[in-house]
Each structure stands twice: as structure tokens, then as C-alpha cells.
Amino acid sequence: MHRLRPETVPSGGQLPATPRVTQAERLRLRAGGSMIRVFVVEDQPMMREALCLYIESTNDLELAGEADNGVEAVEQIRAHRPDVVVMDVDLPGQNGVAATQSLLKEMPELAVLVVTTFTTDHHVVRALRAGARGYITKDAHASTVLEAVRSVFAGHHPLTPRSALGAPLHPETAPLDIAEALARNAGIPDVPPGELQVLKGIARGQTNTEIARSLHFSRETVKTYSKRLNERFGTHDRTQLLVRAAELGVVEPRSNY
């Protein structure tokens, strides 16, 4: 499991970096409107707890709530109205990209920071298309994630990895850079979750029967999804599909999904 990496962790296990503030200080800062309210959406308990602890260890971020699935996240975020959402992609119920799209339709001012294990261009582009302001991988240092939270709140666009964009973003040109990146990657199709799971099975070298068994699909469903995938990518068989999907950064051949 991917976990946030602290810069340094003392032998006693204390969280590093910014010292924890008192409840009285937090109340004063909250009353003055100085706290950035952050909602965490992550299905892995240890990762979610780590994110929440790091947020609570700062003197300018306030934990507004947490959820472990996309459906609950949308409901809770509607109720709590945070400033920033830290969003995983691979969530039960509703994936992080769909949840981001739903939320931003209602709350366009909401800043969404995707924090995930996925590093392919496909996932970066899908998140940006959905309206996420930033994209950070889970192997980042905790301080990097916290700075990214502050950055998206300020209207900036922190991105790692930068493979989909090809270069670091400058705050003044970031919107244009992202628009250009999305235009360059317009050939990357949006693949529904079920089809993407089948594509990952193909990337693992599984047969249709093995994919059906692992996903609890029927073989006919797997065949249907495979046909749709070929149509989306303009290919005619499994080999062409896998090569094209890998070229576009949607999957990695024989990957450990």
C-alpha cells in the first residue's frame, strides 16, 4: 500500500513539521476565517488516517470531514462545504473522477486535489478534464501534499507526475498549459470503470474467463466490454488494443494492477 512519506519522523513517532496548535488557537483562527477547511476522501483506512493527522498537525488547515467512498463523499461535502477536497481516484460506490464532476457542477468554487497511486497520462488527463486543480501521487512527502492543498486553495495547479504536461507548471501560465495538455491528449478516450477493469485484466495477460472470474462478470460482459474497448481505441484485436492503450498511457503492459 502506498503511504505518505514524512520528511523526518522522530523515534517517538511524532508527526514532523508544523507544530500542533491548541484548540483555543484553532477557534480563534476559525473565527477569523483564516483556516482552510479540508475534506479527505480515501478508501484505505491507514492512508485516510495519515492524511487527516497531517492536516490536523498544521496551524492553517482544518479537517472538515472524511469519507471512504465516492457516494458518501458527495453527500458529506454538500453538507460541510469545505474549501478543498483531497480526492482519491479508485473509490468504491463512485470513483473520484465522477465524484469530482458531480461536486464541481454544484460548487464550481471548490478546489479538488487528487491524491492517488495512478501515474499514467490517462488518469492525470481524466482528473484535469473533470476539473481537479491538482494531481499528486501517494509516494509524495507529506509536506508536498500539504503544500499542494494550500496551492489549490490559492488557485494554483500542483501536478506530479508531470508526464501528461511534459514540464513543470508556472502559476501565471498554468491554465493555458493545462488547456494545451488536454488538447494534446484529446486522443485519450474516456473509459468507463467497468471497461477499464477489463482493460487492466488484458494488460495483466488474463484470458476472458480469468477476467470474468476476477471481476465477477459474465464472459459475455467481458466480450462486450472488449469489443467496446476496441471501438474506443480504433483497434481490432487484443494485441492492437494493448499496444494502443499503452501508447496513450492508459495502462502499462503486463502491469501489476
PDB file of C-alpha atoms in Angstrom:
ATOM      1  CA  MET A   1       0.000   0.000   0.000  1.00  0.00           C
ATOM      2  CA  HIS A   2       1.308   3.444  -0.883  1.00  0.00           C
ATOM      3  CA  ARG A   3       1.739   5.752   2.086  1.00  0.00           C
ATOM      4  CA  LEU A   4       2.656   9.364   2.567  1.00  0.00           C
ATOM      5  CA  ARG A   5       6.334   9.794   3.304  1.00  0.00           C
ATOM      6  CA  PRO A   6       7.168  12.170   6.154  1.00  0.00           C
ATOM      7  CA  GLU A   7      10.328  14.216   5.731  1.00  0.00           C
ATOM      8  CA  THR A   8      11.626  13.012   9.086  1.00  0.00           C
ATOM      9  CA  VAL A   9       9.909  11.059  11.810  1.00  0.00           C
ATOM     10  CA  PRO A  10      11.463  11.217  15.297  1.00  0.00           C
ATOM     11  CA  SER A  11      11.978   7.985  17.217  1.00  0.00           C
ATOM     12  CA  GLY A  12       8.914   8.668  19.339  1.00  0.00           C
ATOM     13  CA  GLY A  13       6.687   8.541  16.248  1.00  0.00           C
ATOM     14  CA  GLN A  14       5.612  12.207  16.472  1.00  0.00           C
ATOM     15  CA  LEU A  15       4.412  13.878  13.294  1.00  0.00           C
ATOM     16  CA  PRO A  16       7.008  16.264  11.885  1.00  0.00           C
ATOM     17  CA  ALA A  17       6.853  19.784  10.503  1.00  0.00           C
ATOM     18  CA  THR A  18       4.342  22.357  11.737  1.00  0.00           C
ATOM     19  CA  PRO A  19       3.593  22.110  15.479  1.00  0.00           C
ATOM     20  CA  ARG A  20       0.072  21.258  16.578  1.00  0.00           C
ATOM     21  CA  VAL A  21      -1.894  24.273  17.743  1.00  0.00           C
ATOM     22  CA  THR A  22      -4.202  24.446  20.737  1.00  0.00           C
ATOM     23  CA  GLN A  23      -7.967  24.209  20.398  1.00  0.00           C
ATOM     24  CA  ALA A  24      -8.217  27.826  21.554  1.00  0.00           C
ATOM     25  CA  GLU A  25      -5.912  28.930  18.747  1.00  0.00           C
ATOM     26  CA  ARG A  26      -7.901  26.907  16.232  1.00  0.00           C
ATOM     27  CA  LEU A  27     -11.148  28.519  17.395  1.00  0.00           C
ATOM     28  CA  ARG A  28      -9.570  31.967  17.094  1.00  0.00           C
ATOM     29  CA  LEU A  29      -8.250  31.255  13.592  1.00  0.00           C
ATOM     30  CA  ARG A  30     -11.580  29.732  12.538  1.00  0.00           C
ATOM     31  CA  ALA A  31     -13.474  32.763  13.839  1.00  0.00           C
ATOM     32  CA  GLY A  32     -11.160  34.984  11.811  1.00  0.00           C
ATOM     33  CA  GLY A  33     -11.712  32.933   8.674  1.00  0.00           C
ATOM     34  CA  SER A  34      -8.021  32.015   8.500  1.00  0.00           C
ATOM     35  CA  MET A  35      -8.375  28.223   8.391  1.00  0.00           C
ATOM     36  CA  ILE A  36      -8.554  26.287   5.122  1.00  0.00           C
ATOM     37  CA  ARG A  37     -11.248  23.632   5.555  1.00  0.00           C
ATOM     38  CA  VAL A  38     -10.203  20.308   4.021  1.00  0.00           C
ATOM     39  CA  PHE A  39     -12.301  17.193   3.359  1.00  0.00           C
ATOM     40  CA  VAL A  40     -10.478  13.863   2.802  1.00  0.00           C
ATOM     41  CA  VAL A  41     -11.847  11.121   0.514  1.00  0.00           C
ATOM     42  CA  GLU A  42      -9.791   7.905   0.707  1.00  0.00           C
ATOM     43  CA  ASP A  43     -10.915   4.278   0.996  1.00  0.00           C
ATOM     44  CA  GLN A  44      -7.744   2.890   2.600  1.00  0.00           C
ATOM     45  CA  PRO A  45      -8.097   3.431   6.370  1.00  0.00           C
ATOM     46  CA  MET A  46      -4.396   3.859   7.126  1.00  0.00           C
ATOM     47  CA  MET A  47      -3.898   6.335   4.295  1.00  0.00           C
ATOM     48  CA  ARG A  48      -7.025   8.276   5.264  1.00  0.00           C
ATOM     49  CA  GLU A  49      -5.959   8.461   8.906  1.00  0.00           C
ATOM     50  CA  ALA A  50      -2.474   9.624   7.893  1.00  0.00           C
ATOM     51  CA  LEU A  51      -3.878  12.393   5.700  1.00  0.00           C
ATOM     52  CA  CYS A  52      -6.234  13.534   8.464  1.00  0.00           C
ATOM     53  CA  LEU A  53      -3.438  13.533  11.060  1.00  0.00           C
ATOM     54  CA  TYR A  54      -1.134  15.586   8.867  1.00  0.00           C
ATOM     55  CA  ILE A  55      -3.888  18.097   8.156  1.00  0.00           C
ATOM     56  CA  GLU A  56      -4.657  18.422  11.863  1.00  0.00           C
ATOM     57  CA  SER A  57      -0.958  18.899  12.660  1.00  0.00           C
ATOM     58  CA  THR A  58      -0.867  22.254  10.863  1.00  0.00           C
ATOM     59  CA  ASN A  59      -1.872  25.686  12.071  1.00  0.00           C
ATOM     60  CA  ASP A  60      -3.730  26.764   8.932  1.00  0.00           C
ATOM     61  CA  LEU A  61      -5.652  23.646   7.798  1.00  0.00           C
ATOM     62  CA  GLU A  62      -8.799  22.332   9.430  1.00  0.00           C
ATOM     63  CA  LEU A  63     -10.250  18.856   8.862  1.00  0.00           C
ATOM     64  CA  ALA A  64     -13.833  19.387   7.669  1.00  0.00           C
ATOM     65  CA  GLY A  65     -14.653  15.690   7.375  1.00  0.00           C
ATOM     66  CA  GLU A  66     -13.714  12.382   5.766  1.00  0.00           C
ATOM     67  CA  ALA A  67     -15.311   9.637   3.671  1.00  0.00           C
ATOM     68  CA  ASP A  68     -14.242   6.249   2.335  1.00  0.00           C
ATOM     69  CA  ASN A  69     -16.388   6.096  -0.826  1.00  0.00           C
ATOM     70  CA  GLY A  70     -17.497   8.405  -3.598  1.00  0.00           C
ATOM     71  CA  VAL A  71     -21.229   8.387  -2.877  1.00  0.00           C
ATOM     72  CA  GLU A  72     -20.841   9.291   0.801  1.00  0.00           C
ATOM     73  CA  ALA A  73     -18.199  11.866  -0.100  1.00  0.00           C
ATOM     74  CA  VAL A  74     -20.548  13.782  -2.400  1.00  0.00           C
ATOM     75  CA  GLU A  75     -23.288  13.809   0.258  1.00  0.00           C
ATOM     76  CA  GLN A  76     -20.960  14.893   3.075  1.00  0.00           C
ATOM     77  CA  ILE A  77     -19.189  17.549   1.020  1.00  0.00           C
ATOM     78  CA  ARG A  78     -22.539  19.049   0.043  1.00  0.00           C
ATOM     79  CA  ALA A  79     -23.361  19.284   3.754  1.00  0.00           C
ATOM     80  CA  HIS A  80     -19.979  20.522   5.053  1.00  0.00           C
ATOM     81  CA  ARG A  81     -18.999  22.851   2.156  1.00  0.00           C
ATOM     82  CA  PRO A  82     -15.196  22.611   2.598  1.00  0.00           C
ATOM     83  CA  ASP A  83     -12.667  24.788   0.772  1.00  0.00           C
ATOM     84  CA  VAL A  84     -10.539  21.905  -0.517  1.00  0.00           C
ATOM     85  CA  VAL A  85     -11.227  18.221  -1.174  1.00  0.00           C
ATOM     86  CA  VAL A  86      -8.364  15.707  -1.158  1.00  0.00           C
ATOM     87  CA  MET A  87      -9.741  13.041  -3.503  1.00  0.00           C
ATOM     88  CA  ASP A  88      -8.575   9.511  -4.307  1.00  0.00           C
ATOM     89  CA  VAL A  89      -9.451   8.130  -7.761  1.00  0.00           C
ATOM     90  CA  ASP A  90     -10.118   4.441  -7.158  1.00  0.00           C
ATOM     91  CA  LEU A  91     -13.095   4.565  -4.769  1.00  0.00           C
ATOM     92  CA  PRO A  92     -16.000   2.197  -4.104  1.00  0.00           C
ATOM     93  CA  GLY A  93     -19.503   3.351  -4.956  1.00  0.00           C
ATOM     94  CA  GLN A  94     -18.455   6.195  -7.250  1.00  0.00           C
ATOM     95  CA  ASN A  95     -14.931   6.816  -8.480  1.00  0.00           C
ATOM     96  CA  GLY A  96     -13.095  10.015  -7.657  1.00  0.00           C
ATOM     97  CA  VAL A  97     -13.322  11.464 -11.169  1.00  0.00           C
ATOM     98  CA  ALA A  98     -17.120  11.059 -11.294  1.00  0.00           C
ATOM     99  CA  ALA A  99     -17.443  12.448  -7.757  1.00  0.00           C
ATOM    100  CA  THR A 100     -15.319  15.459  -8.736  1.00  0.00           C
ATOM    101  CA  GLN A 101     -17.517  16.137 -11.771  1.00  0.00           C
ATOM    102  CA  SER A 102     -20.695  15.930  -9.671  1.00  0.00           C
ATOM    103  CA  LEU A 103     -19.361  18.248  -6.990  1.00  0.00           C
ATOM    104  CA  LEU A 104     -17.995  20.898  -9.332  1.00  0.00           C
ATOM    105  CA  LYS A 105     -21.308  21.165 -11.163  1.00  0.00           C
ATOM    106  CA  GLU A 106     -22.861  22.310  -7.886  1.00  0.00           C
ATOM    107  CA  MET A 107     -19.825  24.005  -6.301  1.00  0.00           C
ATOM    108  CA  PRO A 108     -17.579  25.378  -9.054  1.00  0.00           C
ATOM    109  CA  GLU A 109     -15.528  27.275  -6.490  1.00  0.00           C
ATOM    110  CA  LEU A 110     -14.493  24.015  -4.763  1.00  0.00           C
ATOM    111  CA  ALA A 111     -10.788  23.150  -5.082  1.00  0.00           C
ATOM    112  CA  VAL A 112     -10.159  19.437  -5.695  1.00  0.00           C
ATOM    113  CA  LEU A 113      -6.713  17.916  -5.208  1.00  0.00           C
ATOM    114  CA  VAL A 114      -6.393  14.350  -6.481  1.00  0.00           C
ATOM    115  CA  VAL A 115      -4.021  12.220  -4.373  1.00  0.00           C
ATOM    116  CA  THR A 116      -3.680   8.742  -5.841  1.00  0.00           C
ATOM    117  CA  THR A 117      -1.382   5.867  -6.789  1.00  0.00           C
ATOM    118  CA  PHE A 118      -2.077   6.177 -10.524  1.00  0.00           C
ATOM    119  CA  THR A 119       0.685   7.768 -12.609  1.00  0.00           C
ATOM    120  CA  THR A 120      -0.420   7.257 -16.230  1.00  0.00           C
ATOM    121  CA  ASP A 121      -1.323  10.166 -18.514  1.00  0.00           C
ATOM    122  CA  HIS A 122      -4.831   8.717 -18.799  1.00  0.00           C
ATOM    123  CA  HIS A 123      -5.562   9.241 -15.116  1.00  0.00           C
ATOM    124  CA  VAL A 124      -3.944  12.682 -14.987  1.00  0.00           C
ATOM    125  CA  VAL A 125      -5.915  13.848 -18.029  1.00  0.00           C
ATOM    126  CA  ARG A 126      -9.211  12.391 -16.751  1.00  0.00           C
ATOM    127  CA  ALA A 127      -8.771  14.213 -13.435  1.00  0.00           C
ATOM    128  CA  LEU A 128      -7.971  17.513 -15.158  1.00  0.00           C
ATOM    129  CA  ARG A 129     -10.911  17.105 -17.529  1.00  0.00           C
ATOM    130  CA  ALA A 130     -13.168  16.590 -14.511  1.00  0.00           C
ATOM    131  CA  GLY A 131     -11.979  19.908 -13.069  1.00  0.00           C
ATOM    132  CA  ALA A 132      -9.389  18.880 -10.473  1.00  0.00           C
ATOM    133  CA  ARG A 133      -6.906  21.677  -9.804  1.00  0.00           C
ATOM    134  CA  GLY A 134      -4.028  19.438  -8.776  1.00  0.00           C
ATOM    135  CA  TYR A 135      -2.792  15.848  -9.035  1.00  0.00           C
ATOM    136  CA  ILE A 136      -0.324  14.359  -6.530  1.00  0.00           C
ATOM    137  CA  THR A 137       0.848  10.753  -6.228  1.00  0.00           C
ATOM    138  CA  LYS A 138       0.776   8.960  -2.887  1.00  0.00           C
ATOM    139  CA  ASP A 139       4.536   8.438  -2.793  1.00  0.00           C
ATOM    140  CA  ALA A 140       4.960  12.186  -2.245  1.00  0.00           C
ATOM    141  CA  HIS A 141       6.258  13.561   1.043  1.00  0.00           C
ATOM    142  CA  ALA A 142       3.558  14.638   3.472  1.00  0.00           C
ATOM    143  CA  SER A 143       4.815  18.224   3.282  1.00  0.00           C
ATOM    144  CA  THR A 144       4.356  18.128  -0.514  1.00  0.00           C
ATOM    145  CA  VAL A 145       0.718  17.095  -0.145  1.00  0.00           C
ATOM    146  CA  LEU A 146       0.037  19.777   2.465  1.00  0.00           C
ATOM    147  CA  GLU A 147       1.629  22.443   0.269  1.00  0.00           C
ATOM    148  CA  ALA A 148      -0.460  21.169  -2.640  1.00  0.00           C
ATOM    149  CA  VAL A 149      -3.616  21.641  -0.529  1.00  0.00           C
ATOM    150  CA  ARG A 150      -2.637  25.250   0.113  1.00  0.00           C
ATOM    151  CA  SER A 151      -1.698  25.687  -3.537  1.00  0.00           C
ATOM    152  CA  VAL A 152      -5.043  24.546  -4.995  1.00  0.00           C
ATOM    153  CA  PHE A 153      -6.851  26.714  -2.435  1.00  0.00           C
ATOM    154  CA  ALA A 154      -4.851  29.683  -3.776  1.00  0.00           C
ATOM    155  CA  GLY A 155      -5.882  28.804  -7.335  1.00  0.00           C
ATOM    156  CA  HIS A 156      -2.655  27.131  -8.465  1.00  0.00           C
ATOM    157  CA  HIS A 157      -2.181  23.742 -10.138  1.00  0.00           C
ATOM    158  CA  PRO A 158       0.364  21.431  -8.467  1.00  0.00           C
ATOM    159  CA  LEU A 159       0.948  18.331 -10.587  1.00  0.00           C
ATOM    160  CA  THR A 160       3.045  15.207 -10.075  1.00  0.00           C
ATOM    161  CA  PRO A 161       3.757  13.271 -12.180  1.00  0.00           C
ATOM    162  CA  ARG A 162       4.108  15.782 -14.985  1.00  0.00           C
ATOM    163  CA  SER A 163       4.163  13.262 -17.827  1.00  0.00           C
ATOM    164  CA  ALA A 164       0.867  14.482 -19.290  1.00  0.00           C
ATOM    165  CA  LEU A 165       2.140  18.054 -19.387  1.00  0.00           C
ATOM    166  CA  GLY A 166       5.801  17.440 -20.105  1.00  0.00           C
ATOM    167  CA  ALA A 167       7.082  20.301 -17.931  1.00  0.00           C
ATOM    168  CA  PRO A 168       6.577  21.981 -14.552  1.00  0.00           C
ATOM    169  CA  LEU A 169       3.745  24.494 -14.356  1.00  0.00           C
ATOM    170  CA  HIS A 170       4.279  28.189 -13.773  1.00  0.00           C
ATOM    171  CA  PRO A 171       1.435  29.776 -11.742  1.00  0.00           C
ATOM    172  CA  GLU A 172       0.825  32.509 -14.346  1.00  0.00           C
ATOM    173  CA  THR A 173       0.636  30.148 -17.326  1.00  0.00           C
ATOM    174  CA  ALA A 174      -0.818  27.030 -15.672  1.00  0.00           C
ATOM    175  CA  PRO A 175      -4.378  27.388 -17.064  1.00  0.00           C
ATOM    176  CA  LEU A 176      -3.019  27.699 -20.625  1.00  0.00           C
ATOM    177  CA  ASP A 177      -0.559  24.851 -20.075  1.00  0.00           C
ATOM    178  CA  ILE A 178      -3.367  22.593 -18.841  1.00  0.00           C
ATOM    179  CA  ALA A 179      -5.621  23.579 -21.739  1.00  0.00           C
ATOM    180  CA  GLU A 180      -2.809  22.774 -24.185  1.00  0.00           C
ATOM    181  CA  ALA A 181      -2.125  19.456 -22.432  1.00  0.00           C
ATOM    182  CA  LEU A 182      -5.772  18.454 -22.662  1.00  0.00           C
ATOM    183  CA  ALA A 183      -5.788  19.384 -26.338  1.00  0.00           C
ATOM    184  CA  ARG A 184      -2.625  17.330 -26.938  1.00  0.00           C
ATOM    185  CA  ASN A 185      -4.196  14.392 -25.153  1.00  0.00           C
ATOM    186  CA  ALA A 186      -7.594  14.696 -26.820  1.00  0.00           C
ATOM    187  CA  GLY A 187      -6.992  11.288 -28.389  1.00  0.00           C
ATOM    188  CA  ILE A 188      -7.120   9.604 -24.990  1.00  0.00           C
ATOM    189  CA  PRO A 189     -10.681   8.254 -24.709  1.00  0.00           C
ATOM    190  CA  ASP A 190     -12.720   8.347 -21.527  1.00  0.00           C
ATOM    191  CA  VAL A 191     -13.031   4.706 -20.497  1.00  0.00           C
ATOM    192  CA  PRO A 192     -15.897   3.759 -18.126  1.00  0.00           C
ATOM    193  CA  PRO A 193     -14.843   1.983 -14.900  1.00  0.00           C
ATOM    194  CA  GLY A 194     -16.071  -1.482 -15.941  1.00  0.00           C
ATOM    195  CA  GLU A 195     -14.291  -1.364 -19.276  1.00  0.00           C
ATOM    196  CA  LEU A 196     -11.147  -0.033 -17.606  1.00  0.00           C
ATOM    197  CA  GLN A 197     -11.115  -3.035 -15.257  1.00  0.00           C
ATOM    198  CA  VAL A 198     -11.345  -5.356 -18.259  1.00  0.00           C
ATOM    199  CA  LEU A 199      -8.521  -3.443 -19.962  1.00  0.00           C
ATOM    200  CA  LYS A 200      -6.376  -3.861 -16.859  1.00  0.00           C
ATOM    201  CA  GLY A 201      -7.078  -7.594 -16.979  1.00  0.00           C
ATOM    202  CA  ILE A 202      -5.909  -7.679 -20.584  1.00  0.00           C
ATOM    203  CA  ALA A 203      -2.782  -5.780 -19.531  1.00  0.00           C
ATOM    204  CA  ARG A 204      -2.148  -8.483 -16.918  1.00  0.00           C
ATOM    205  CA  GLY A 205      -2.312 -11.098 -19.675  1.00  0.00           C
ATOM    206  CA  GLN A 206      -5.526 -12.681 -18.410  1.00  0.00           C
ATOM    207  CA  THR A 207      -7.953 -14.613 -20.603  1.00  0.00           C
ATOM    208  CA  ASN A 208     -11.601 -13.555 -20.875  1.00  0.00           C
ATOM    209  CA  THR A 209     -12.538 -16.364 -18.489  1.00  0.00           C
ATOM    210  CA  GLU A 210      -9.939 -15.229 -15.930  1.00  0.00           C
ATOM    211  CA  ILE A 211     -11.060 -11.603 -16.207  1.00  0.00           C
ATOM    212  CA  ALA A 212     -14.709 -12.618 -15.788  1.00  0.00           C
ATOM    213  CA  ARG A 213     -13.879 -14.677 -12.709  1.00  0.00           C
ATOM    214  CA  SER A 214     -11.756 -11.975 -11.052  1.00  0.00           C
ATOM    215  CA  LEU A 215     -14.309  -9.202 -11.687  1.00  0.00           C
ATOM    216  CA  HIS A 216     -17.420 -11.334 -11.091  1.00  0.00           C
ATOM    217  CA  PHE A 217     -18.576 -10.534 -14.624  1.00  0.00           C
ATOM    218  CA  SER A 218     -20.079 -12.965 -17.116  1.00  0.00           C
ATOM    219  CA  ARG A 219     -17.882 -13.972 -20.058  1.00  0.00           C
ATOM    220  CA  GLU A 220     -20.388 -12.256 -22.348  1.00  0.00           C
ATOM    221  CA  THR A 221     -19.952  -8.993 -20.427  1.00  0.00           C
ATOM    222  CA  VAL A 222     -16.173  -9.233 -20.785  1.00  0.00           C
ATOM    223  CA  LYS A 223     -16.543  -9.886 -24.521  1.00  0.00           C
ATOM    224  CA  THR A 224     -18.906  -6.913 -24.873  1.00  0.00           C
ATOM    225  CA  TYR A 225     -16.537  -4.616 -22.956  1.00  0.00           C
ATOM    226  CA  SER A 226     -13.584  -5.842 -25.031  1.00  0.00           C
ATOM    227  CA  LYS A 227     -15.485  -5.039 -28.228  1.00  0.00           C
ATOM    228  CA  ARG A 228     -16.319  -1.559 -26.934  1.00  0.00           C
ATOM    229  CA  LEU A 229     -12.676  -1.004 -25.988  1.00  0.00           C
ATOM    230  CA  ASN A 230     -11.550  -1.878 -29.493  1.00  0.00           C
ATOM    231  CA  GLU A 231     -14.092   0.598 -30.869  1.00  0.00           C
ATOM    232  CA  ARG A 232     -12.920   3.342 -28.483  1.00  0.00           C
ATOM    233  CA  PHE A 233      -9.255   2.872 -29.350  1.00  0.00           C
ATOM    234  CA  GLY A 234      -9.748   2.154 -33.047  1.00  0.00           C
ATOM    235  CA  THR A 235      -8.196  -1.312 -32.816  1.00  0.00           C
ATOM    236  CA  HIS A 236      -9.200  -4.791 -33.992  1.00  0.00           C
ATOM    237  CA  ASP A 237      -7.779  -7.301 -31.520  1.00  0.00           C
ATOM    238  CA  ARG A 238      -6.267  -7.667 -28.047  1.00  0.00           C
ATOM    239  CA  THR A 239      -2.694  -7.063 -29.164  1.00  0.00           C
ATOM    240  CA  GLN A 240      -3.515  -3.849 -31.010  1.00  0.00           C
ATOM    241  CA  LEU A 241      -5.708  -2.707 -28.115  1.00  0.00           C
ATOM    242  CA  LEU A 242      -2.991  -3.233 -25.521  1.00  0.00           C
ATOM    243  CA  VAL A 243      -0.331  -1.538 -27.659  1.00  0.00           C
ATOM    244  CA  ARG A 244      -2.563   1.471 -28.332  1.00  0.00           C
ATOM    245  CA  ALA A 245      -3.692   1.780 -24.709  1.00  0.00           C
ATOM    246  CA  ALA A 246      -0.061   1.626 -23.567  1.00  0.00           C
ATOM    247  CA  GLU A 247       0.996   4.240 -26.145  1.00  0.00           C
ATOM    248  CA  LEU A 248      -1.665   6.599 -24.790  1.00  0.00           C
ATOM    249  CA  GLY A 249      -0.622   5.954 -21.186  1.00  0.00           C
ATOM    250  CA  VAL A 250      -3.934   4.363 -20.223  1.00  0.00           C
ATOM    251  CA  VAL A 251      -2.301   1.142 -18.986  1.00  0.00           C
ATOM    252  CA  GLU A 252       1.127  -0.359 -18.665  1.00  0.00           C
ATOM    253  CA  PRO A 253       1.601  -3.725 -20.413  1.00  0.00           C
ATOM    254  CA  ARG A 254       1.742  -6.708 -18.019  1.00  0.00           C
ATOM    255  CA  SER A 255       1.357  -4.280 -15.136  1.00  0.00           C
ATOM    256  CA  ASN A 256       0.698  -5.208 -11.523  1.00  0.00           C
ATOM    257  CA  TYR A 257      -2.807  -3.790 -11.280  1.00  0.00           C
TER     258      TYR A 257
END
